[in-house]
Short mmCIF file of C-alpha atoms in Angstrom, two decimals:
data_model
loop_
_atom_site.label_atom_id
_atom_site.label_comp_id
_atom_site.label_asym_id
_atom_site.label_seq_id
_atom_site.Cartn_x
_atom_site.Cartn_y
_atom_site.Cartn_z
CA UNK A 1 -13.17 11.86 91.28
CA UNK A 2 -16.34 13.53 90.39
CA UNK A 3 -17.23 15.23 93.75
CA UNK A 4 -13.55 16.55 94.00
CA UNK A 5 -13.84 17.99 90.35
CA UNK A 6 -16.93 19.61 91.10
CA UNK A 7 -15.59 21.18 94.34
CA UNK A 8 -12.57 22.39 92.77
CA UNK A 9 -14.53 24.24 89.92
CA UNK A 10 -16.73 25.71 92.74
CA UNK A 11 -13.47 26.88 94.45
CA UNK A 12 -12.15 28.30 91.38
CA UNK A 13 -15.44 30.21 90.73
CA UNK A 14 -15.60 31.42 94.40
CA UNK A 15 -11.98 32.69 94.43
CA UNK A 16 -12.28 34.46 91.05
CA UNK A 17 -9.98 32.25 88.95
CA UNK A 18 -12.57 31.60 86.45
CA UNK A 19 -16.01 33.19 85.57
CA UNK A 20 -19.22 31.29 85.14
CA UNK A 21 -18.98 31.53 81.41
CA UNK A 22 -15.65 29.35 81.89
CA UNK A 23 -17.34 26.58 83.83
CA UNK A 24 -17.64 23.94 81.05
CA UNK A 25 -14.28 24.84 79.42
CA UNK A 26 -12.79 24.34 82.82
CA UNK A 27 -14.32 21.07 83.41
CA UNK A 28 -13.19 20.08 79.96
CA UNK A 29 -9.54 21.04 80.65
CA UNK A 30 -9.49 19.29 83.95
CA UNK A 31 -10.98 16.12 82.38
CA UNK A 32 -8.10 16.14 79.78
CA UNK A 33 -5.56 16.82 82.32
CA UNK A 34 -6.75 13.72 84.40
CA UNK A 35 -6.94 11.52 81.50
CA UNK A 36 -10.66 11.14 81.47
CA UNK A 37 -13.11 11.40 78.61
CA UNK A 38 -16.21 12.34 80.47
CA UNK A 39 -17.75 13.03 83.76
CA UNK A 40 -21.37 12.90 85.26
CA UNK A 41 -23.58 15.95 85.74
CA UNK A 42 -22.38 18.48 88.20
CA UNK A 43 -23.06 17.73 91.95
CA UNK A 44 -23.22 19.59 95.07
CA UNK A 45 -19.66 20.46 96.10
CA UNK A 46 -18.25 17.87 98.59
CA UNK A 47 -16.14 20.46 100.44
CA UNK A 48 -14.70 24.05 100.36
CA UNK A 49 -11.36 23.18 101.81
CA UNK A 50 -8.84 23.33 98.80
CA UNK A 51 -6.39 21.02 100.64
CA UNK A 52 -8.88 18.18 101.04
CA UNK A 53 -9.94 18.74 97.31
CA UNK A 54 -6.41 18.72 95.85
CA UNK A 55 -5.59 15.65 98.33
CA UNK A 56 -8.75 13.75 96.69
CA UNK A 57 -7.64 14.42 93.07
CA UNK A 58 -3.99 13.48 94.02
CA UNK A 59 -5.18 10.31 95.47
CA UNK A 60 -7.11 9.66 92.35
CA UNK A 61 -4.03 10.29 90.10
CA UNK A 62 -1.78 8.30 92.22
CA UNK A 63 -4.23 5.27 92.01
CA UNK A 64 -4.46 5.53 88.17
CA UNK A 65 -0.65 5.70 88.00
CA UNK A 66 -0.56 9.26 86.72
CA UNK A 67 1.80 10.22 89.42
CA UNK A 68 4.18 8.77 91.90
CA UNK A 69 2.96 8.72 95.58
CA UNK A 70 5.67 11.05 96.96
CA UNK A 71 5.19 14.60 98.27
CA UNK A 72 7.24 16.23 95.46
CA UNK A 73 5.29 14.23 92.78
CA UNK A 74 1.93 15.30 94.39
CA UNK A 75 3.13 18.91 94.55
CA UNK A 76 4.08 19.07 90.93
CA UNK A 77 0.71 17.68 90.16
CA UNK A 78 -1.41 20.04 92.16
CA UNK A 79 0.58 22.81 90.77
CA UNK A 80 -0.28 21.66 87.25
CA UNK A 81 -3.78 21.12 88.35
CA UNK A 82 -4.25 24.60 89.56
CA UNK A 83 -2.29 25.87 86.62
CA UNK A 84 -5.18 24.72 84.48
CA UNK A 85 -7.38 27.30 86.32
CA UNK A 86 -4.76 30.10 86.74
CA UNK A 87 -5.21 33.12 84.33
CA UNK A 88 -2.47 33.88 81.96
CA UNK A 89 0.13 36.29 83.04
CA UNK A 90 -1.09 38.98 80.85
CA UNK A 91 -4.52 38.76 82.45
CA UNK A 92 -2.87 38.97 85.93
CA UNK A 93 -0.68 41.96 85.04
CA UNK A 94 -3.63 43.79 83.60
CA UNK A 95 -5.72 43.26 86.60
CA UNK A 96 -2.75 44.24 88.75
CA UNK A 97 -2.19 47.47 86.76
CA UNK A 98 -5.75 48.45 87.06
CA UNK A 99 -5.78 47.97 90.85
CA UNK A 100 -2.46 49.80 91.13
CA UNK A 101 -4.06 53.02 89.45
CA UNK A 102 -6.18 53.17 92.61
CA UNK A 103 -3.46 52.38 95.25
CA UNK A 104 -0.32 50.41 95.48
CA UNK A 105 -1.69 48.73 98.39
CA UNK A 106 -4.87 47.57 96.69
CA UNK A 107 -2.83 46.06 93.92
CA UNK A 108 -0.50 44.05 96.37
CA UNK A 109 -3.60 43.01 98.23
CA UNK A 110 -5.03 41.56 95.05
CA UNK A 111 -1.84 39.69 93.92
CA UNK A 112 -1.26 38.40 97.35
CA UNK A 113 -4.81 36.78 97.77
CA UNK A 114 -4.46 35.66 93.93
CA UNK A 115 -1.15 33.75 94.81
CA UNK A 116 -2.84 32.27 97.87
CA UNK A 117 -6.02 31.18 95.82
CA UNK A 118 -4.12 29.71 93.10
CA UNK A 119 -2.25 27.58 95.67
CA UNK A 120 1.27 28.82 94.81
CA UNK A 121 1.41 30.21 98.34
CA UNK A 122 1.26 27.13 100.17
CA UNK A 123 -0.92 28.44 103.24
CA UNK A 124 -1.97 25.26 104.87
CA UNK A 125 1.62 24.22 105.08
CA UNK A 126 2.73 27.50 106.23
CA UNK A 127 0.21 27.16 109.10
CA UNK A 128 2.05 24.26 110.33
CA UNK A 129 5.03 26.09 111.29
CA UNK A 130 5.69 26.46 114.82
CA UNK A 131 5.61 30.23 115.87
CA UNK A 132 6.26 32.26 119.14
CA UNK A 133 7.68 35.44 120.30
CA UNK A 134 10.62 36.01 122.54
CA UNK A 135 10.79 39.31 124.77
CA UNK A 136 14.39 40.06 124.26
CA UNK A 137 16.30 43.17 125.45
CA UNK A 138 16.15 44.47 121.75
CA UNK A 139 12.39 43.97 121.39
CA UNK A 140 10.18 40.92 120.45
CA UNK A 141 12.04 38.46 118.40
CA UNK A 142 10.08 36.16 116.10
CA UNK A 143 10.93 32.43 116.40
CA UNK A 144 9.78 29.78 113.96
CA UNK A 145 10.32 26.08 113.58
CA UNK A 146 10.09 25.65 109.93
CA UNK A 147 7.80 22.75 109.10
CA UNK A 148 6.40 23.86 105.77
CA UNK A 149 9.04 23.07 103.33
CA UNK A 150 8.87 19.21 102.45
CA UNK A 151 11.67 16.87 103.01
CA UNK A 152 13.11 15.02 100.20
CA UNK A 153 11.64 11.53 99.61
CA UNK A 154 14.32 8.95 99.17
CA UNK A 155 12.52 7.65 96.08
CA UNK A 156 12.72 11.23 94.57
CA UNK A 157 16.31 11.48 95.52
CA UNK A 158 17.19 7.96 93.73
CA UNK A 159 15.12 8.93 90.63
CA UNK A 160 16.92 12.38 90.37
CA UNK A 161 20.39 10.51 90.22
CA UNK A 162 19.14 8.79 86.86
CA UNK A 163 17.31 11.72 85.40
CA UNK A 164 18.87 13.72 82.44
CA UNK A 165 20.63 16.85 83.76
CA UNK A 166 18.58 19.96 82.64
CA UNK A 167 19.64 23.54 83.08
CA UNK A 168 16.19 24.95 82.38
CA UNK A 169 15.29 27.10 84.36
CA UNK A 170 18.72 28.21 85.38
CA UNK A 171 17.65 28.64 89.14
CA UNK A 172 14.44 28.81 91.18
CA UNK A 173 14.37 32.63 90.57
CA UNK A 174 14.58 32.75 86.83
CA UNK A 175 11.73 34.25 84.82
CA UNK A 176 11.33 30.80 82.91
CA UNK A 177 9.86 29.29 85.96
CA UNK A 178 6.57 31.40 85.33
CA UNK A 179 4.33 28.17 84.32
CA UNK A 180 6.92 25.80 84.25
CA UNK A 181 5.45 22.18 84.87
CA UNK A 182 8.48 20.91 86.92
CA UNK A 183 10.55 17.82 86.94
CA UNK A 184 11.91 15.29 89.59
CA UNK A 185 14.64 17.95 90.51
CA UNK A 186 12.67 21.08 90.06
CA UNK A 187 9.40 22.01 91.79
CA UNK A 188 6.28 22.48 89.51
CA UNK A 189 5.45 26.29 89.07
CA UNK A 190 2.38 25.81 86.56
CA UNK A 191 0.45 28.20 88.87
CA UNK A 192 3.25 30.52 89.36
CA UNK A 193 2.88 34.26 88.09
CA UNK A 194 5.39 37.11 88.33
CA UNK A 195 5.08 40.87 87.96
CA UNK A 196 7.29 43.34 86.02
CA UNK A 197 9.03 46.16 88.00
CA UNK A 198 11.70 48.49 86.88
CA UNK A 199 14.91 48.64 89.06
CA UNK A 200 17.70 50.97 88.24
CA UNK A 201 16.14 51.56 84.72
CA UNK A 202 16.34 47.74 84.00
CA UNK A 203 13.58 45.01 83.74
CA UNK A 204 13.18 43.03 86.90
CA UNK A 205 10.31 40.99 88.35
CA UNK A 206 8.77 40.29 91.76
CA UNK A 207 6.68 37.59 93.24
CA UNK A 208 5.54 36.07 96.46
CA UNK A 209 7.50 33.32 98.20
CA UNK A 210 5.73 30.10 98.16
CA UNK A 211 6.48 29.51 101.59
CA UNK A 212 6.09 32.95 103.20
CA UNK A 213 8.04 33.31 106.45
CA UNK A 214 6.10 36.65 107.36
CA UNK A 215 3.09 38.60 105.86
CA UNK A 216 3.29 39.19 102.15
CA UNK A 217 6.96 37.89 101.91
CA UNK A 218 7.98 38.84 98.35
CA UNK A 219 11.08 38.28 96.20
CA UNK A 220 12.32 40.97 93.81
CA UNK A 221 14.96 39.49 91.18
CA UNK A 222 16.69 40.60 88.12
CA UNK A 223 15.25 39.61 84.81
CA UNK A 224 18.89 38.40 83.96
CA UNK A 225 20.49 35.46 85.66
CA UNK A 226 23.35 37.46 87.22
CA UNK A 227 25.08 36.89 90.54
CA UNK A 228 24.29 38.82 93.66
CA UNK A 229 26.33 42.07 93.74
CA UNK A 230 26.15 44.26 96.68
CA UNK A 231 27.95 47.30 95.81
CA UNK A 232 27.04 51.23 95.84
CA UNK A 233 24.35 50.61 93.47
CA UNK A 234 22.12 48.49 95.74
CA UNK A 235 20.76 51.37 97.69
CA UNK A 236 19.19 52.91 94.71
CA UNK A 237 18.03 49.65 93.73
CA UNK A 238 16.08 49.27 96.81
CA UNK A 239 14.84 52.72 96.84
CA UNK A 240 13.49 52.19 93.40
CA UNK A 241 11.28 49.36 94.67
CA UNK A 242 10.13 51.41 97.67
CA UNK A 243 9.17 54.15 95.39
CA UNK A 244 6.89 51.80 93.63
CA UNK A 245 5.59 50.01 96.77
CA UNK A 246 6.06 52.20 99.75
CA UNK A 247 4.18 50.43 102.19
CA UNK A 248 6.64 47.45 101.89
CA UNK A 249 10.10 47.06 103.22
CA UNK A 250 12.84 45.79 101.12
CA UNK A 251 16.37 44.23 101.75
CA UNK A 252 19.15 42.42 100.36
CA UNK A 253 21.30 39.62 101.43
CA UNK A 254 25.05 39.95 101.52
CA UNK A 255 26.88 38.93 98.47
CA UNK A 256 29.32 36.70 100.01
CA UNK A 257 29.25 33.33 101.23
CA UNK A 258 28.59 32.45 105.00
CA UNK A 259 26.88 35.77 105.47
CA UNK A 260 24.87 35.69 102.17
CA UNK A 261 21.63 34.09 101.24
CA UNK A 262 21.06 30.58 99.90
CA UNK A 263 21.03 31.82 96.24
CA UNK A 264 24.07 33.83 95.48
CA UNK A 265 23.87 33.03 91.72
CA UNK A 266 20.89 35.33 91.06
CA UNK A 267 20.50 38.92 92.06
CA UNK A 268 17.49 39.29 94.19
CA UNK A 269 16.12 41.20 97.17
CA UNK A 270 13.25 40.24 99.78
CA UNK A 271 10.54 42.46 101.14
CA UNK A 272 7.09 42.57 102.36
CA UNK A 273 4.52 44.05 104.73
CA UNK A 274 5.71 43.12 108.32
CA UNK A 275 7.42 45.07 111.10
CA UNK A 276 10.38 43.14 112.51
CA UNK A 277 11.95 43.70 115.83
CA UNK A 278 15.10 45.53 114.32
CA UNK A 279 12.70 48.11 112.66
CA UNK A 280 11.42 49.15 116.05
CA UNK A 281 14.87 49.05 117.89
CA UNK A 282 15.87 52.51 118.94
CA UNK A 283 19.04 54.34 117.77
CA UNK A 284 21.29 54.45 120.89
CA UNK A 285 24.10 56.56 119.70
CA UNK A 286 23.83 59.29 117.12
CA UNK A 287 26.55 60.51 114.60
CA UNK A 288 26.86 63.39 112.16
CA UNK A 289 28.92 63.32 108.83
CA UNK A 290 30.30 66.44 107.22
CA UNK A 291 28.39 67.43 104.28
CA UNK A 292 25.29 65.47 105.49
CA UNK A 293 23.62 67.52 107.90
CA UNK A 294 20.37 66.63 106.10
CA UNK A 295 20.82 62.88 106.91
CA UNK A 296 20.26 61.37 110.28
CA UNK A 297 22.75 58.51 111.26
CA UNK A 298 23.20 56.47 114.46
CA UNK A 299 24.21 53.06 115.80
CA UNK A 300 20.97 50.87 116.43
CA UNK A 301 20.29 48.96 119.63
CA UNK A 302 20.57 45.44 118.12
CA UNK A 303 22.86 42.35 118.52
CA UNK A 304 24.33 42.67 115.01
CA UNK A 305 26.26 45.80 114.14
CA UNK A 306 23.63 48.16 112.45
CA UNK A 307 24.07 51.76 111.24
CA UNK A 308 20.54 53.69 110.57
CA UNK A 309 20.43 56.42 108.12
CA UNK A 310 17.20 58.74 107.63
CA UNK A 311 16.55 61.47 105.24
CA UNK A 312 13.86 63.04 103.06
CA UNK A 313 16.04 62.80 100.00
CA UNK A 314 16.91 59.36 98.63
CA UNK A 315 19.96 60.63 96.78
CA UNK A 316 21.65 62.14 99.78
CA UNK A 317 20.85 58.96 101.84
CA UNK A 318 22.34 56.95 98.94
CA UNK A 319 25.45 58.93 98.86
CA UNK A 320 26.04 58.56 102.56
CA UNK A 321 25.25 54.88 102.48
CA UNK A 322 27.89 54.54 99.62
CA UNK A 323 30.40 56.31 101.50
CA UNK A 324 29.95 54.07 104.62
CA UNK A 325 30.05 50.79 102.38
CA UNK A 326 33.17 52.15 100.65
CA UNK A 327 34.86 52.71 103.98
CA UNK A 328 33.63 49.20 105.29
CA UNK A 329 34.70 47.27 102.42
CA UNK A 330 38.48 48.36 102.96
CA UNK A 331 38.36 48.31 106.68
CA UNK A 332 40.52 46.51 108.91
CA UNK A 333 40.84 46.43 112.65
CA UNK A 334 43.08 43.68 114.03
CA UNK A 335 42.16 44.27 117.58
CA UNK A 336 38.77 42.95 117.07
CA UNK A 337 39.58 40.42 114.47
CA UNK A 338 38.20 42.47 111.54
CA UNK A 339 40.02 41.96 108.30
CA UNK A 340 39.00 43.57 104.99
CA UNK A 341 40.77 40.65 103.11
CA UNK A 342 42.95 37.86 103.55
CA UNK A 343 45.13 36.47 100.70
CA UNK A 344 43.22 38.35 98.27
CA UNK A 345 39.79 37.16 99.52
CA UNK A 346 37.50 40.00 100.57
CA UNK A 347 35.59 39.64 103.77
CA UNK A 348 33.73 42.89 104.49
CA UNK A 349 30.03 43.36 103.11
CA UNK A 350 26.60 44.60 104.22
CA UNK A 351 23.24 43.55 104.55
CA UNK A 352 21.05 46.68 103.65
CA UNK A 353 17.27 47.14 104.46
CA UNK A 354 15.32 50.05 103.24
CA UNK A 355 11.83 51.36 104.23
CA UNK A 356 9.56 54.44 104.13
CA UNK A 357 8.72 55.99 107.28
CA UNK A 358 7.07 59.35 108.15
CA UNK A 359 7.88 60.70 104.81
CA UNK A 360 11.70 59.76 105.03
CA UNK A 361 13.87 56.98 103.48
CA UNK A 362 15.11 54.79 106.23
CA UNK A 363 18.23 52.55 105.60
CA UNK A 364 19.67 50.02 108.09
CA UNK A 365 23.04 48.92 107.05
CA UNK A 366 24.18 45.85 108.75
CA UNK A 367 28.03 45.38 108.60
CA UNK A 368 29.01 41.76 107.95
CA UNK A 369 32.31 39.88 107.69
CA UNK A 370 32.68 36.34 106.28
CA UNK A 371 36.39 35.53 107.81
CA UNK A 372 36.92 32.00 108.98
CA UNK A 373 39.41 30.92 111.66
CA UNK A 374 40.98 27.67 112.83
CA UNK A 375 38.55 28.07 116.13
CA UNK A 376 35.59 29.06 113.92
CA UNK A 377 35.85 27.14 110.59
CA UNK A 378 32.24 27.85 109.68
CA UNK A 379 32.90 31.54 110.17
CA UNK A 380 34.08 33.81 113.07
CA UNK A 381 30.70 36.03 112.76
CA UNK A 382 28.61 33.08 112.25
CA UNK A 383 26.56 31.10 114.99
CA UNK A 384 29.33 29.45 117.29
CA UNK A 385 29.50 25.82 118.08
CA UNK A 386 27.87 25.86 121.54
CA UNK A 387 24.62 27.21 119.93
CA UNK A 388 24.62 24.75 116.93
CA UNK A 389 22.17 22.20 118.82
CA UNK A 390 19.66 25.13 118.12
CA UNK A 391 21.02 26.77 115.05
CA UNK A 392 23.95 26.05 112.95
CA UNK A 393 22.74 27.48 109.46
CA UNK A 394 23.81 30.69 108.01
CA UNK A 395 22.19 34.06 109.22
CA UNK A 396 20.68 35.75 106.29
CA UNK A 397 18.38 38.87 105.75
CA UNK A 398 15.33 37.57 107.37
CA UNK A 399 17.06 36.42 110.64
CA UNK A 400 19.20 39.66 110.68
CA UNK A 401 15.93 41.29 110.86
CA UNK A 402 14.92 39.33 114.06
CA UNK A 403 13.00 36.38 112.81
CA UNK A 404 14.66 32.99 113.62
CA UNK A 405 14.14 30.35 110.95
CA UNK A 406 14.80 27.12 112.96
CA UNK A 407 15.31 23.57 111.48
CA UNK A 408 12.25 21.25 111.50
CA UNK A 409 13.94 18.83 113.63
CA UNK A 410 13.66 21.01 116.73
CA UNK A 411 10.01 20.29 116.97
CA UNK A 412 10.59 16.67 117.91
CA UNK A 413 13.67 17.35 119.75
CA UNK A 414 12.07 19.77 122.13
CA UNK A 415 9.06 17.48 122.55
CA UNK A 416 11.56 14.64 123.61
CA UNK A 417 13.41 17.00 125.94
CA UNK A 418 10.17 17.87 127.62
CA UNK A 419 9.23 14.34 128.03
CA UNK A 420 12.71 13.30 129.35
CA UNK A 421 13.09 16.27 131.70
CA UNK A 422 9.57 15.49 133.43
CA UNK A 423 10.77 11.84 133.79
CA UNK A 424 13.95 12.90 135.18
CA UNK A 425 15.72 10.83 132.60
CA UNK A 426 19.18 11.29 131.33
CA UNK A 427 19.11 13.25 128.01
CA UNK A 428 22.60 12.14 127.24
CA UNK A 429 21.46 8.79 126.86
CA UNK A 430 19.13 9.61 124.08
CA UNK A 431 20.51 10.16 120.62
CA UNK A 432 17.86 12.71 119.87
CA UNK A 433 18.56 14.73 122.90
CA UNK A 434 22.27 14.33 123.69
CA UNK A 435 23.22 17.37 121.76
CA UNK A 436 21.01 19.52 124.04
CA UNK A 437 22.14 17.81 127.36
CA UNK A 438 24.60 20.63 128.39
CA UNK A 439 22.26 23.34 127.62
CA UNK A 440 19.48 21.74 129.72
CA UNK A 441 21.93 21.09 132.59
CA UNK A 442 22.89 24.75 132.44
CA UNK A 443 19.16 25.91 132.59
CA UNK A 444 18.45 23.50 135.38
CA UNK A 445 21.38 24.82 137.40
CA UNK A 446 20.03 28.37 137.28
CA UNK A 447 16.59 27.47 137.68
CA UNK A 448 15.41 28.63 134.28
CA UNK A 449 13.38 25.38 133.63
CA UNK A 450 10.67 23.89 135.92
CA UNK A 451 8.26 20.94 135.48
CA UNK A 452 5.19 23.25 135.88
CA UNK A 453 6.31 25.56 133.27
CA UNK A 454 8.51 23.50 130.96
CA UNK A 455 6.91 24.28 127.62
CA UNK A 456 7.10 28.10 128.38
CA UNK A 457 10.53 27.77 129.59
CA UNK A 458 11.88 25.96 126.54
CA UNK A 459 10.49 28.33 124.20
CA UNK A 460 11.83 31.38 126.08
CA UNK A 461 15.28 29.72 126.16
CA UNK A 462 15.33 28.82 122.57
CA UNK A 463 14.78 32.45 121.90
CA UNK A 464 17.60 33.55 124.25
CA UNK A 465 19.85 31.19 122.22
CA UNK A 466 18.85 32.67 119.00
CA UNK A 467 19.52 36.21 120.52
CA UNK A 468 23.10 35.00 121.27
CA UNK A 469 23.39 33.39 117.90
CA UNK A 470 22.49 36.93 116.39
CA UNK A 471 25.28 38.37 118.88
CA UNK A 472 27.88 35.98 117.23
CA UNK A 473 27.26 37.59 113.98
CA UNK A 474 27.73 41.25 115.34
CA UNK A 475 31.14 42.43 113.99
CA UNK A 476 31.48 44.84 116.89
CA UNK A 477 30.41 43.27 120.13
CA UNK A 478 28.26 45.20 122.38
CA UNK A 479 31.02 45.18 125.23
CA UNK A 480 33.06 48.37 125.91
CA UNK A 481 35.78 47.11 123.45
CA UNK A 482 33.32 46.54 120.64
CA UNK A 483 31.60 49.91 121.22
CA UNK A 484 34.71 51.66 121.00
CA UNK A 485 35.70 49.75 117.91
CA UNK A 486 32.50 50.64 116.18
CA UNK A 487 33.01 54.37 117.01
CA UNK A 488 36.47 53.94 115.56
CA UNK A 489 34.99 52.71 112.37
CA UNK A 490 32.47 55.52 112.04
CA UNK A 491 35.15 58.11 112.86
CA UNK A 492 37.39 56.58 110.04
CA UNK A 493 34.40 56.98 107.72
CA UNK A 494 34.05 60.74 108.75
CA UNK A 495 31.51 60.39 111.46
CA UNK A 496 31.49 62.38 114.62
CA UNK A 497 29.76 61.00 117.66
CA UNK A 498 26.81 63.36 118.96
CA UNK A 499 25.36 61.28 121.91
#
């Protein structure tokens, strides 16, 4: 234990989590946490690798019976271990405010590094994700196979069945997660810190995601446990965050099932410092709206149906966005299977994304609809069945922007496809690859996969499937009928086509 303990204290000093005056205090706090009464004199640190340090201490705790030897138990343990060394929320907020006085970028740089240093952002796990770019007709789309989030251990699942039911915190986003030790069915957040921000005159918080999908991936959430609500007020809320952090983008998942995010029970947004393909996609058709000569508007060249607004005055952009949202919420066009509601259930909503560019407020409004049909029971504007072998899950904000978050199973499946393809074997005879057989046959038939370039070909074609998945989610298809229907909607909302 001793070499790892010394290495952890040296790491905390190096990362600025503690000062030299805190060394003995930190050592004694850690000894108490580990159930030890004493330690030997400090030795030369064994390693600077925080993952190696934490694993050494986890192994010690598992051998001593302090924790169960499962990933979830180890995760709670190392969060608590780092929590011993993590400064109090008041200290973190004070340092953040001081940095913010110099520049918002300096403040977020501090907080992002801090969250990585404390281990709350699990950088080593995130590095395991498989990533590449797909050069689509819409721009370079990001493809990721998500390997960073640990899968549930059957021992933890069994233990959770017999554990007392606890509703604290109410969800993964609630403010009560800050410093929470965790339990069998809730991750440890001892090293978690959140920052206050005012949104629409009310107290909110923001934090970084522990499993960041892109640079400085942050989550902005209501201080109250209140459901997602994407109404006319959402645009002003997004702009409030942008005014505080103009170097970030910010967006909201839709507020309805199927087209919404994974947590609909707590109002929240997602943002960060990253340029997605949708941001660089051009406006291919411009529109004007009476009374809004100062706001640019147009249809974005993107597989989903996106309206882009730009203007120097945030209130003016907000007013036009509200006008469009109101029109869309009530809009029906049976010719393209768009129904505002069926049997009293609303279907139309939006995924809004806001950013500041060149001194203007830019707002992308992605039109969404969660109608289900007999042919498409998971959603008409949802990944269709022929693409489920690659992506079956809902398409939320991050993927709308052009970043595929693909299931971890694909890493092994693509590896097995490669192996069987090179061997000339039957993919249908293998349980792991049978679901992909029709796809590979189609690629082979059009010469899109060859032995000498099989890895490159598979990645390219996975990207092509994801582009098709995004097209499935577009309420107005990019064919002549769909384009005409898109124009009809904008016309119904008072728009006039300019180009």
